[in-house]
Tab-separated table of C-alpha atoms and ligand atoms in Angstrom:
chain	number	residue	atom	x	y	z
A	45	UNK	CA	24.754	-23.036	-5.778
A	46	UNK	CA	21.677	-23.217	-7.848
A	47	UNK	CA	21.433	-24.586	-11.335
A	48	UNK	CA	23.005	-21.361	-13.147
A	49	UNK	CA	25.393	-22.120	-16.465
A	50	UNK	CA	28.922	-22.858	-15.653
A	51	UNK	CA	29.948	-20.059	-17.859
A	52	UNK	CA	27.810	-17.262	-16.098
A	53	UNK	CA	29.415	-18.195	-12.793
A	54	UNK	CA	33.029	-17.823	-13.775
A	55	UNK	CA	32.274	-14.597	-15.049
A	56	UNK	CA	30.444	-13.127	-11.983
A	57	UNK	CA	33.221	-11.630	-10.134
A	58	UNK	CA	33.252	-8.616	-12.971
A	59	UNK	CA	30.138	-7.872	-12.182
A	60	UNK	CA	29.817	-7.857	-8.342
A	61	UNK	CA	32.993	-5.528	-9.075
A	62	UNK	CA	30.850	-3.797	-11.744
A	63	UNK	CA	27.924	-3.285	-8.969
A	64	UNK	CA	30.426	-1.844	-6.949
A	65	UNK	CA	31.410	0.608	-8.914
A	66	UNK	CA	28.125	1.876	-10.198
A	67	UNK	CA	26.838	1.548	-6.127
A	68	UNK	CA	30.085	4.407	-5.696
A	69	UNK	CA	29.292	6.350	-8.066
A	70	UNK	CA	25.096	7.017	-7.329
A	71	UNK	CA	23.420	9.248	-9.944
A	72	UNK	CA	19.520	10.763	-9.235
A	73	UNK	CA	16.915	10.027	-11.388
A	74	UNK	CA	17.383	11.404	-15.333
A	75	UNK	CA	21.095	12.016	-14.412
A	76	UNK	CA	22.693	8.783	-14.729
A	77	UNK	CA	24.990	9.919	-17.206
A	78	UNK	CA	27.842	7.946	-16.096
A	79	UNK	CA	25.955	4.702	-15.422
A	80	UNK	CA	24.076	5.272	-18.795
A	81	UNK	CA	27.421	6.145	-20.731
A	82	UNK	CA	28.984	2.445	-18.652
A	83	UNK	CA	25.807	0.723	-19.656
A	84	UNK	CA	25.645	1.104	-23.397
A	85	UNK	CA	29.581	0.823	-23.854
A	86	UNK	CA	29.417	-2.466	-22.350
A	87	UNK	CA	26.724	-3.340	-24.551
A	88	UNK	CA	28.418	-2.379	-27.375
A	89	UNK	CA	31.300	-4.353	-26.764
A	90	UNK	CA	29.097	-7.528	-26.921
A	91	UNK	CA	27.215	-6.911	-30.419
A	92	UNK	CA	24.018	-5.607	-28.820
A	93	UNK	CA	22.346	-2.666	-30.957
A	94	UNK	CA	22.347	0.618	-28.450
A	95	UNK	CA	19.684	3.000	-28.471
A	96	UNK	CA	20.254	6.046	-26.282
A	97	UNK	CA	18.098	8.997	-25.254
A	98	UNK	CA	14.857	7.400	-24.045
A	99	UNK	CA	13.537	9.869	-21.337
A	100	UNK	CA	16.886	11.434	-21.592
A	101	UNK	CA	19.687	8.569	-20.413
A	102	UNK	CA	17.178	5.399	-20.490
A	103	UNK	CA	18.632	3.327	-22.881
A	104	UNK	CA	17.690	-0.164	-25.025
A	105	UNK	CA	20.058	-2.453	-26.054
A	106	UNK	CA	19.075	-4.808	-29.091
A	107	UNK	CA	19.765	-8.759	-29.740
A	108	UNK	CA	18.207	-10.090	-32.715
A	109	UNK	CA	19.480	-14.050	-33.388
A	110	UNK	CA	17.779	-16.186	-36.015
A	111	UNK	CA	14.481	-15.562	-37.517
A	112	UNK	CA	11.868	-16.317	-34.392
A	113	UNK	CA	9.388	-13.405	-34.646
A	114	UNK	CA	8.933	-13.168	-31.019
A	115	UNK	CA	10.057	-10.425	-28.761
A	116	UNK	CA	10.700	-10.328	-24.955
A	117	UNK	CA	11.845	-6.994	-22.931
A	118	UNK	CA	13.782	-7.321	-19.836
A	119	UNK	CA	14.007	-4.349	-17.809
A	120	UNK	CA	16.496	-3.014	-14.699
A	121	UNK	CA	16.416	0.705	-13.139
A	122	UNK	CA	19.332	2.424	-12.938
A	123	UNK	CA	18.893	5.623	-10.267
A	124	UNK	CA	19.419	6.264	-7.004
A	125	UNK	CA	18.419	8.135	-4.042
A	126	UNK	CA	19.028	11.338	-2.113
A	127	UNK	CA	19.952	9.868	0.873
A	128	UNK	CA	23.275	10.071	2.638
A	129	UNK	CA	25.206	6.630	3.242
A	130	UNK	CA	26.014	5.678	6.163
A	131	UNK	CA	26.979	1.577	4.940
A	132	UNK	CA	30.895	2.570	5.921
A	133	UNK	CA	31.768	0.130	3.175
A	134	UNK	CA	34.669	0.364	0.838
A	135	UNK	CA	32.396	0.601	-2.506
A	136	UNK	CA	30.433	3.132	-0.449
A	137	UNK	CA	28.633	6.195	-2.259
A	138	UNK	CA	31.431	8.876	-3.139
A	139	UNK	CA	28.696	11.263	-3.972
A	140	UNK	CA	27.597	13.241	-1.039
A	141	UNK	CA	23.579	12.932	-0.156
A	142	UNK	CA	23.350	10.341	-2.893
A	143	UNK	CA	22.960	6.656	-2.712
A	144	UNK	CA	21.714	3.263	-4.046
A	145	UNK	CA	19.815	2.311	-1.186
A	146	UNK	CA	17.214	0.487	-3.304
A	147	UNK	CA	19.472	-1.720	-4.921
A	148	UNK	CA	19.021	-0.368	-8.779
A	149	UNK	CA	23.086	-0.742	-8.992
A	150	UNK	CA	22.287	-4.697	-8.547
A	151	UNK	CA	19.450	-4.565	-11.018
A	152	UNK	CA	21.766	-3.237	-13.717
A	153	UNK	CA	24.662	-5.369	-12.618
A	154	UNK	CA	22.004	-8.369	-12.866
A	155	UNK	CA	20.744	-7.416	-16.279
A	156	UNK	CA	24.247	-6.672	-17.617
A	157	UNK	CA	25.572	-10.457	-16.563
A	158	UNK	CA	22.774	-11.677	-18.495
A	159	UNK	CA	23.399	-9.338	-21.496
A	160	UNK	CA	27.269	-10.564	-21.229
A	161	UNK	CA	26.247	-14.200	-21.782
A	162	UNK	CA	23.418	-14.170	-23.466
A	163	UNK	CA	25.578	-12.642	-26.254
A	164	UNK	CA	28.056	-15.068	-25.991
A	165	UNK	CA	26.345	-18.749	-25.547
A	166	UNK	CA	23.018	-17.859	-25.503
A	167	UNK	CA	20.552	-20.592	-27.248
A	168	UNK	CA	17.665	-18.216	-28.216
A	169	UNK	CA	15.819	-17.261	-31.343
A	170	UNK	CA	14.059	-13.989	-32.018
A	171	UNK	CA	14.529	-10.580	-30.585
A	172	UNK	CA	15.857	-9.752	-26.961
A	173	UNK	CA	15.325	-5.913	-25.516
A	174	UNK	CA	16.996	-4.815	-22.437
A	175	UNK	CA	15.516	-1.489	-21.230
A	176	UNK	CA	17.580	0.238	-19.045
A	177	UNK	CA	15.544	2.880	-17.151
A	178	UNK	CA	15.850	5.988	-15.236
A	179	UNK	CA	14.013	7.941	-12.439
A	180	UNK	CA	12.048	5.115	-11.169
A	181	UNK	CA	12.034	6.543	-7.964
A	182	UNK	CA	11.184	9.847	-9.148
A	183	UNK	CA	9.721	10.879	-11.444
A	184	UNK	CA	8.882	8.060	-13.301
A	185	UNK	CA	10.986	7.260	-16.118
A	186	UNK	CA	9.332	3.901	-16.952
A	187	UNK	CA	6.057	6.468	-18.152
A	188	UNK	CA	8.834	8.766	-19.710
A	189	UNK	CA	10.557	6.030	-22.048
A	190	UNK	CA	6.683	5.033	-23.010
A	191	UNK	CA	5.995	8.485	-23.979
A	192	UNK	CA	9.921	8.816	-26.149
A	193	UNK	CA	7.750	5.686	-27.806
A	194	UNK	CA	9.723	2.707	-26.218
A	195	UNK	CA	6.888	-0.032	-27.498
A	196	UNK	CA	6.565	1.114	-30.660
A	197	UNK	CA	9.946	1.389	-31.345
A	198	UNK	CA	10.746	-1.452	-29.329
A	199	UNK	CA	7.802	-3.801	-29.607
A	200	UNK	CA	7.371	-6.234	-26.851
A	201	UNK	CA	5.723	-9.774	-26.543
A	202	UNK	CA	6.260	-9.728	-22.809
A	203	UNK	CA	8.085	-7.738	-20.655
A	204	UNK	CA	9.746	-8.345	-17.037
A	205	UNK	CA	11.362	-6.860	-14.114
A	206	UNK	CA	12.749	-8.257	-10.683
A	207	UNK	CA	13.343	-6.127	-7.878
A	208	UNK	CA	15.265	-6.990	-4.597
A	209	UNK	CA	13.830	-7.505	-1.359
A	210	UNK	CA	15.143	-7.101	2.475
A	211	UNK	CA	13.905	-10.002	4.824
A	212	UNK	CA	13.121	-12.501	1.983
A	213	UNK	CA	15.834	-15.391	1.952
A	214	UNK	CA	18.918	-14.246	-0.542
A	215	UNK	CA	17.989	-15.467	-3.864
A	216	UNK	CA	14.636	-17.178	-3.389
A	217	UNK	CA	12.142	-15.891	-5.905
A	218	UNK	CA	8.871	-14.438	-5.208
A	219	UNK	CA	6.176	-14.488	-7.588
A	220	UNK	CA	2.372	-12.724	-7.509
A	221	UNK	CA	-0.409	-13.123	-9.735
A	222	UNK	CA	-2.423	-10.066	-10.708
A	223	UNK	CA	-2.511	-6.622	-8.609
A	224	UNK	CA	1.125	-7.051	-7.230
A	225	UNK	CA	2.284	-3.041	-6.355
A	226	UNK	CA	-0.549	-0.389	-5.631
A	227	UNK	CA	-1.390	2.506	-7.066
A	228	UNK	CA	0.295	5.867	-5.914
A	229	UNK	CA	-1.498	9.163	-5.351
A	230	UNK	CA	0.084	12.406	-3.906
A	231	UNK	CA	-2.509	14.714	-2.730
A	232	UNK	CA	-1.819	18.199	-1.161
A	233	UNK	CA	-5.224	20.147	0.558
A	234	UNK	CA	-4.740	23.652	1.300
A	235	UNK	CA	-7.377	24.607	3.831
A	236	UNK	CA	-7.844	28.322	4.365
A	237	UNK	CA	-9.367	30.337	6.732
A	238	UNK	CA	-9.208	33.696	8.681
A	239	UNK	CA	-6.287	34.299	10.957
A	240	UNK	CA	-6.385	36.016	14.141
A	241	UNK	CA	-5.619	36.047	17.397
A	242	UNK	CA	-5.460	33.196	19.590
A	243	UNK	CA	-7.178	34.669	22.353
A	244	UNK	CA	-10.148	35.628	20.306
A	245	UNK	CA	-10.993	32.293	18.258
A	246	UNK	CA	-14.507	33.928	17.820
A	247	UNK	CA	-13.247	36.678	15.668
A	248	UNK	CA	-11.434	34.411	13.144
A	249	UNK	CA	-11.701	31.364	11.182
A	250	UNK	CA	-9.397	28.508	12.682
A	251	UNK	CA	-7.815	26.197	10.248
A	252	UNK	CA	-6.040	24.286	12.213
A	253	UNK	CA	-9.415	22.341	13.740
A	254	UNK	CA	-10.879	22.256	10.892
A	255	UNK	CA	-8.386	20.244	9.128
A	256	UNK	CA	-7.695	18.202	12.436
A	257	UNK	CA	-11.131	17.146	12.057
A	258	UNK	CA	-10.956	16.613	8.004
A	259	UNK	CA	-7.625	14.310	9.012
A	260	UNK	CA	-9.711	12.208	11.751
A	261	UNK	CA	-12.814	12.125	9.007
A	262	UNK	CA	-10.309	11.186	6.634
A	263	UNK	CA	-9.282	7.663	8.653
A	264	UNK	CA	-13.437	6.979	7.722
A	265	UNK	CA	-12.497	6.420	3.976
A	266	UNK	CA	-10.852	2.815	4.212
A	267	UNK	CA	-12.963	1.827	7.095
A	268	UNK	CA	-16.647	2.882	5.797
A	269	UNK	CA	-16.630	3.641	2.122
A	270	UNK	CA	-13.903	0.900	0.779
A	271	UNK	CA	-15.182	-2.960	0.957
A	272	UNK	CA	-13.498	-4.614	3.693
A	273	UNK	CA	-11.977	-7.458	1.118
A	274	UNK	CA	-10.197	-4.785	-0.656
A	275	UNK	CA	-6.671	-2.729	0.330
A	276	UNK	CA	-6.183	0.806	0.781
A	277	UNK	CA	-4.196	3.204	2.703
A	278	UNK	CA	-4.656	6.856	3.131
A	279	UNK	CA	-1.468	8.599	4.832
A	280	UNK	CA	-1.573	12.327	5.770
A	281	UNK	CA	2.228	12.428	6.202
A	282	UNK	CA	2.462	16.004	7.098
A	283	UNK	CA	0.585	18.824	8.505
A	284	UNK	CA	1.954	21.702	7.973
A	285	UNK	CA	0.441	24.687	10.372
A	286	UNK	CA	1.082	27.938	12.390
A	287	UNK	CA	3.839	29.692	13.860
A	288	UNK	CA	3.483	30.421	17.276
A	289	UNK	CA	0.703	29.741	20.027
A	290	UNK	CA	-0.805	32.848	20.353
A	291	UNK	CA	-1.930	32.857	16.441
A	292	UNK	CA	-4.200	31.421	14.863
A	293	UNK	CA	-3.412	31.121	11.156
A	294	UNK	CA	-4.723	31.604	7.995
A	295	UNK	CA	-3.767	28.131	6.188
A	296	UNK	CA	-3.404	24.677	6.916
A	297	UNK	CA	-1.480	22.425	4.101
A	298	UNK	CA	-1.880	18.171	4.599
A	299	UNK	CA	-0.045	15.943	2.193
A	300	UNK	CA	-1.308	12.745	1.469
A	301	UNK	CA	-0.070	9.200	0.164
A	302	UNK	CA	-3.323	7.781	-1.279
A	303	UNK	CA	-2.787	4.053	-2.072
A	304	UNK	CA	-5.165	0.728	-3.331
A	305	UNK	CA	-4.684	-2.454	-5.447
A	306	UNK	CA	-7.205	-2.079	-7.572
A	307	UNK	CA	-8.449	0.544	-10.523
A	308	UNK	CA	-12.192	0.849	-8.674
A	309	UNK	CA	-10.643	1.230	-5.199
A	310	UNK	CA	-8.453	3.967	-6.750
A	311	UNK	CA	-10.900	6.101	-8.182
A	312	UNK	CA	-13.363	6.245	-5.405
A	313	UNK	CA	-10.807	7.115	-2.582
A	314	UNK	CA	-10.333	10.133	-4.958
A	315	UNK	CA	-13.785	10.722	-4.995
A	316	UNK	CA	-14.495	10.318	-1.321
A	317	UNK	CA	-11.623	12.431	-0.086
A	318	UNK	CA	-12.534	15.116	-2.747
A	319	UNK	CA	-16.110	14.985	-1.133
A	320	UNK	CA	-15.161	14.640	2.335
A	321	UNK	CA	-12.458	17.142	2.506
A	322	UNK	CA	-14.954	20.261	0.625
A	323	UNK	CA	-17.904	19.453	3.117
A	324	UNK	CA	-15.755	18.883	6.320
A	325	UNK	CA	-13.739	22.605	5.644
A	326	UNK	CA	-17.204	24.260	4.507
A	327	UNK	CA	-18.963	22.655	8.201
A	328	UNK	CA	-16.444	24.985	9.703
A	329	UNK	CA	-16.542	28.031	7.660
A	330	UNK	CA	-13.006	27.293	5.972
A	331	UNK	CA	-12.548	27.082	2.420
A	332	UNK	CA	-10.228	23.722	0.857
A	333	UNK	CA	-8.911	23.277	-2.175
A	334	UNK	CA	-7.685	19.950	-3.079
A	335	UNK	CA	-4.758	19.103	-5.603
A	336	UNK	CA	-4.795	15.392	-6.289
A	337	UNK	CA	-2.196	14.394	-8.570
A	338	UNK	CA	-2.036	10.570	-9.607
A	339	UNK	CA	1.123	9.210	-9.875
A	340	UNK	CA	2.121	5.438	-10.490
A	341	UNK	CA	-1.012	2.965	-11.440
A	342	UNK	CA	-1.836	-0.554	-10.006
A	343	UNK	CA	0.938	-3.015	-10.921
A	344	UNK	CA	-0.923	-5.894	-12.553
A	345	UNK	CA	1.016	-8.802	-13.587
A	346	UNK	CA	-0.640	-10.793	-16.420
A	347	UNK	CA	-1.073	-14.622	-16.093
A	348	UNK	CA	0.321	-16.271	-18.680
A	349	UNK	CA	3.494	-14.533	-18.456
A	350	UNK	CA	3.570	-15.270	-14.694
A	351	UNK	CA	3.140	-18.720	-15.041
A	352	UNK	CA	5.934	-18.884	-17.720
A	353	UNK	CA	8.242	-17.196	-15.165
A	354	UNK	CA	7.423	-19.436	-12.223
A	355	UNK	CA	7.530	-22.641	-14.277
A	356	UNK	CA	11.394	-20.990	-15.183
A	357	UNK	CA	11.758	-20.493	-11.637
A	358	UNK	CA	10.831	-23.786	-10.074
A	359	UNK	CA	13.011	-25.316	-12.424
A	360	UNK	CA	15.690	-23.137	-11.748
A	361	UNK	CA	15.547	-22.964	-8.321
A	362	UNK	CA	13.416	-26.079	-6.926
A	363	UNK	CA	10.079	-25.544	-4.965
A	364	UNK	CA	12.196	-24.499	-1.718
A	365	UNK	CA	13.292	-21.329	-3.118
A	366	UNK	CA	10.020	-19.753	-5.015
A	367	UNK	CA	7.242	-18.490	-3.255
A	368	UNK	CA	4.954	-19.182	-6.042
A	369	UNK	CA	2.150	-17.234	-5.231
A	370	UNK	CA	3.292	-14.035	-2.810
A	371	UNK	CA	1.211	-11.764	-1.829
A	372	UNK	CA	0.731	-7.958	-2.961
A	373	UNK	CA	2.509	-5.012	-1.399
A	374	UNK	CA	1.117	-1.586	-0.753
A	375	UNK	CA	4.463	0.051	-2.223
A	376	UNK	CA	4.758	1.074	-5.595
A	377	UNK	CA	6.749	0.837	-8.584
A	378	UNK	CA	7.248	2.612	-12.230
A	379	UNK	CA	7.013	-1.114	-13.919
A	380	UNK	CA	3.190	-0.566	-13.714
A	381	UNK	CA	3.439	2.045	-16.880
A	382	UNK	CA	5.231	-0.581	-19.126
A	383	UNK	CA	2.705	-3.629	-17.983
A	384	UNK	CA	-0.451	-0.671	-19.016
A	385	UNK	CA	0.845	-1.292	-22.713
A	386	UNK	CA	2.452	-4.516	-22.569
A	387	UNK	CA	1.711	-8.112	-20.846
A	388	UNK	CA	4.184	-9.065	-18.519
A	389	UNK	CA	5.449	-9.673	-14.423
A	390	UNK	CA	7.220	-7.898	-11.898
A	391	UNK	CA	8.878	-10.438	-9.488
A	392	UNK	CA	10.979	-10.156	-6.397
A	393	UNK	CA	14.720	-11.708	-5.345
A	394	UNK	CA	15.295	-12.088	-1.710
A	395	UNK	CA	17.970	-9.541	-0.618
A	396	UNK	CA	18.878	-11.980	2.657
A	397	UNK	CA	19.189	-11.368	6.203
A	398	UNK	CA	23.073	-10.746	6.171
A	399	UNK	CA	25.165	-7.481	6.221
A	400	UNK	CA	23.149	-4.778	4.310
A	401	UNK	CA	19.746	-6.399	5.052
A	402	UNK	CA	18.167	-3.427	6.134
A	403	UNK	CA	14.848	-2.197	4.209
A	404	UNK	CA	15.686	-0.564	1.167
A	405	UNK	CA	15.827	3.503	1.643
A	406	UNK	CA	17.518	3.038	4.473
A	407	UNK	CA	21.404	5.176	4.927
A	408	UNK	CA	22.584	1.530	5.877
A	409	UNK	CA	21.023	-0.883	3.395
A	410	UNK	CA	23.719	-2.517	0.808
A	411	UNK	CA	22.361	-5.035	-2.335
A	412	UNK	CA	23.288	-8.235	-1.962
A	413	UNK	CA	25.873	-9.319	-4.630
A	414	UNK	CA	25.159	-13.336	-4.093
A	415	UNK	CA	21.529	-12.129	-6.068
A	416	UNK	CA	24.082	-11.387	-9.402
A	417	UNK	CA	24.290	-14.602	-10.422
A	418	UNK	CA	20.539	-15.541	-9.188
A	419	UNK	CA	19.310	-12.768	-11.047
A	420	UNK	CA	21.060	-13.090	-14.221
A	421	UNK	CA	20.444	-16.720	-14.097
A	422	UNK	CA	17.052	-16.468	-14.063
A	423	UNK	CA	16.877	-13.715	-16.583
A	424	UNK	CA	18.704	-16.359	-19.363
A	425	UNK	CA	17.043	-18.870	-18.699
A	426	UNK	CA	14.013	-17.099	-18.836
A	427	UNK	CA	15.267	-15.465	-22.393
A	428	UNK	CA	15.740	-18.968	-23.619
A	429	UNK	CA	12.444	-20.391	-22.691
A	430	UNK	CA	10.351	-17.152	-23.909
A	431	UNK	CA	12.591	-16.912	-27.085
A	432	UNK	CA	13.047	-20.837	-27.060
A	433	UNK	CA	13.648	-22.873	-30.815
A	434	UNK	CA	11.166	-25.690	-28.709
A	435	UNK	CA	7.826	-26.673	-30.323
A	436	UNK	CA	6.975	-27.558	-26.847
A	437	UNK	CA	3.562	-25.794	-26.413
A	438	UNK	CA	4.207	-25.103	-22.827
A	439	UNK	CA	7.062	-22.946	-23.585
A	440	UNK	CA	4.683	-20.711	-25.945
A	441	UNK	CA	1.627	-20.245	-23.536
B	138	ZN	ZN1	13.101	2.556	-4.061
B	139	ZN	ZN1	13.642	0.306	-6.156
């Protein structure tokens, strides 16, 4: 086992049971009543200062100890999905259509064995903030808590998260520097133009080529207009067109999943699709309108507070289990809000190649509960090194 605290390890069988539970009783994003209601009562019970009612059921739970004026934020997600289990295990979801198939039931259970013994034995001085978040899958409640004024009522020094991750080696620790999540655009185009019959094209205004062609021109964006050394995806993931074969109709609808690592990247694939899409419709007499809606921002880890959670890491763990410097993924994540207003690092905990070790959102993907202890390891020893009594200057970058 890795170099966790005695005392966290006897305790971890309550909270793989605790994971359990919360992983059979899923809630969707702003409704986890019963795993906010769990949450702050366990809280409670250990001295920690509960705030509810941030973006509805996010919650913060409070640790002030000694007089140490600085203040770190540790934050799990708590929602689930609408997807229908299929794991066949005994904690399996007990709500119909509803699961934790992205493992935010291990992210609690994580932060809540920390919580436990930080509370208990934990060496620390200053103030400790767990934020306990809805909706990040949709629609956000990371932005939603910011907006219900979770910094300002809750000031942060630094502020982490760890997620879990299928195919990484259970309980190794990944770590990026900078851009480490992209951005997230949705973009629907509605491309009108005059229906008819499909036996007399000439007498109407086909939609249906001309947004074939805006989808082919489309595939131009990250191959001509973005730098090659830079990431970006564009996605039309549906096409939504016509009823039957002899009709030609009067509107086409794409939807798009617009994606880069990088603020400048982000706003000119708006730009260039915006462009693109209006000239491409008007070359064939159709009319577009284009509703781009941005949705989660760049994820950016900061340095300083990276390095302070690899150096925790590597001493934690040894060299064998950190990838110290991973690289970027084009998925996204609601942690990007909080690191727009605060300095901080989003790292990942291997989820393991055993039963479960599907990719997350999928019916059969279970979180691994050898990552409890990992996780909540790493999150005290992290708490005591960021809110250490040490004059040592490399604790205090
Ligand atoms: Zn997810
Ligand atoms: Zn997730």
């Amino acid at each position: 086992m890795q170099n966790l605290p005695p005392l966290l390890l006897q305790g971890l069988d309550t909270f793989v049971q605790l994971r359990r539970d919360i992983h059979a009783h899923p809630e969707l994003g702003l409704k986890e009543f019963r795993t906010s209601e769990l949450i702050a009562n366990k809280l409670i019970g250990w001295g920690y200062e509960v705030t509810r009612g941030l973006a509805g059921t996010g919650l913060v739970g409070q640790l002030r100890r000694g007089s140490g004026a600085r203040r770190l934020g540790l934050r799990a997600d708590m929602d689930a999905l609408p997807i229908q289990e299929t794991t066949g295990l005994a904690h399996a979801s007990r709500h119909s259509g509803v699961m934790h198939a992205c493992g935010h039931d291990g992210h609690t259970a994580m932060l809540l064995a920390a919580a436990e013994y930080l509370a208990h034995h934990g060496r620390f001085d200053g103030t400790l903030n767990l934020i306990f978040q809805p909706a990040e899958e949709h629609p956000g409640g990371a932005q939603l808590m910011i907006q219900d004024r979770l910094f300002e009522r809750f000031p942060c020094d630094a502020v982490y998260a760890m997620h879990n991750m299928p195919g990484v080696p259970q309980g190794h620790l990944v770590l990026v520097d900078g851009p480490a999540m992209a951005s997230s655009d949705d973009v629907t185009i509605h491309i009108r133009g005059q229906g008819g019959h499909g036996a007399m094209p000439h007498r109407a205004c086909d939609p249906i080529v001309a947004a074939s062609s805006i989808v082919m021109a489309l595939q131009s964006i990250v191959s001509r207009n973005v730098d090659p050394l830079k990431t970006a995806v564009v996605t039309v993931g549906a096409f939504h067109a016509g009823q039957a074969n002899n009709v030609i109709p009067a509107q086409v609808t794409l939807e798009l999943s617009v994606r880069a690592l990088d603020r400048e990247v982000r706003d000119l694939l708006e730009q260039r699709i915006k462009t693109l899409v209006q000239a491409q419709a008007h070359s064939y007499g159709a009319t577009a309108e284009v509703i781009y809606k941005r949705d989660y921002p760049v994820l950016v880890n900061t340095p300083a507070e990276t390095e302070l959670a690899r150096a925790v890491a590597l001493k934690m763990l040894g060299p064998e289990r950190v990838v110290t410097h991973g690289s970027p993924l084009t998925g996204s994540e609601d942690f990007a809000f909080m690191l727009e207003h605060c300095p901080g690092s989003y790292l990942m905990i291997g989820n393991g190649a055993g039963e479960g070790s599907c990719m997350v959102h999928n019916p059969g993907y279970d979180f691994n509960d050898d990552n409890i202890g990992v996780g909540a390891g790493f999150w005290i020893a992290l708490t005591e090194r960021f809110l250490g009594k040490t004059t040592d200057q490399e604790a205090h970058p």
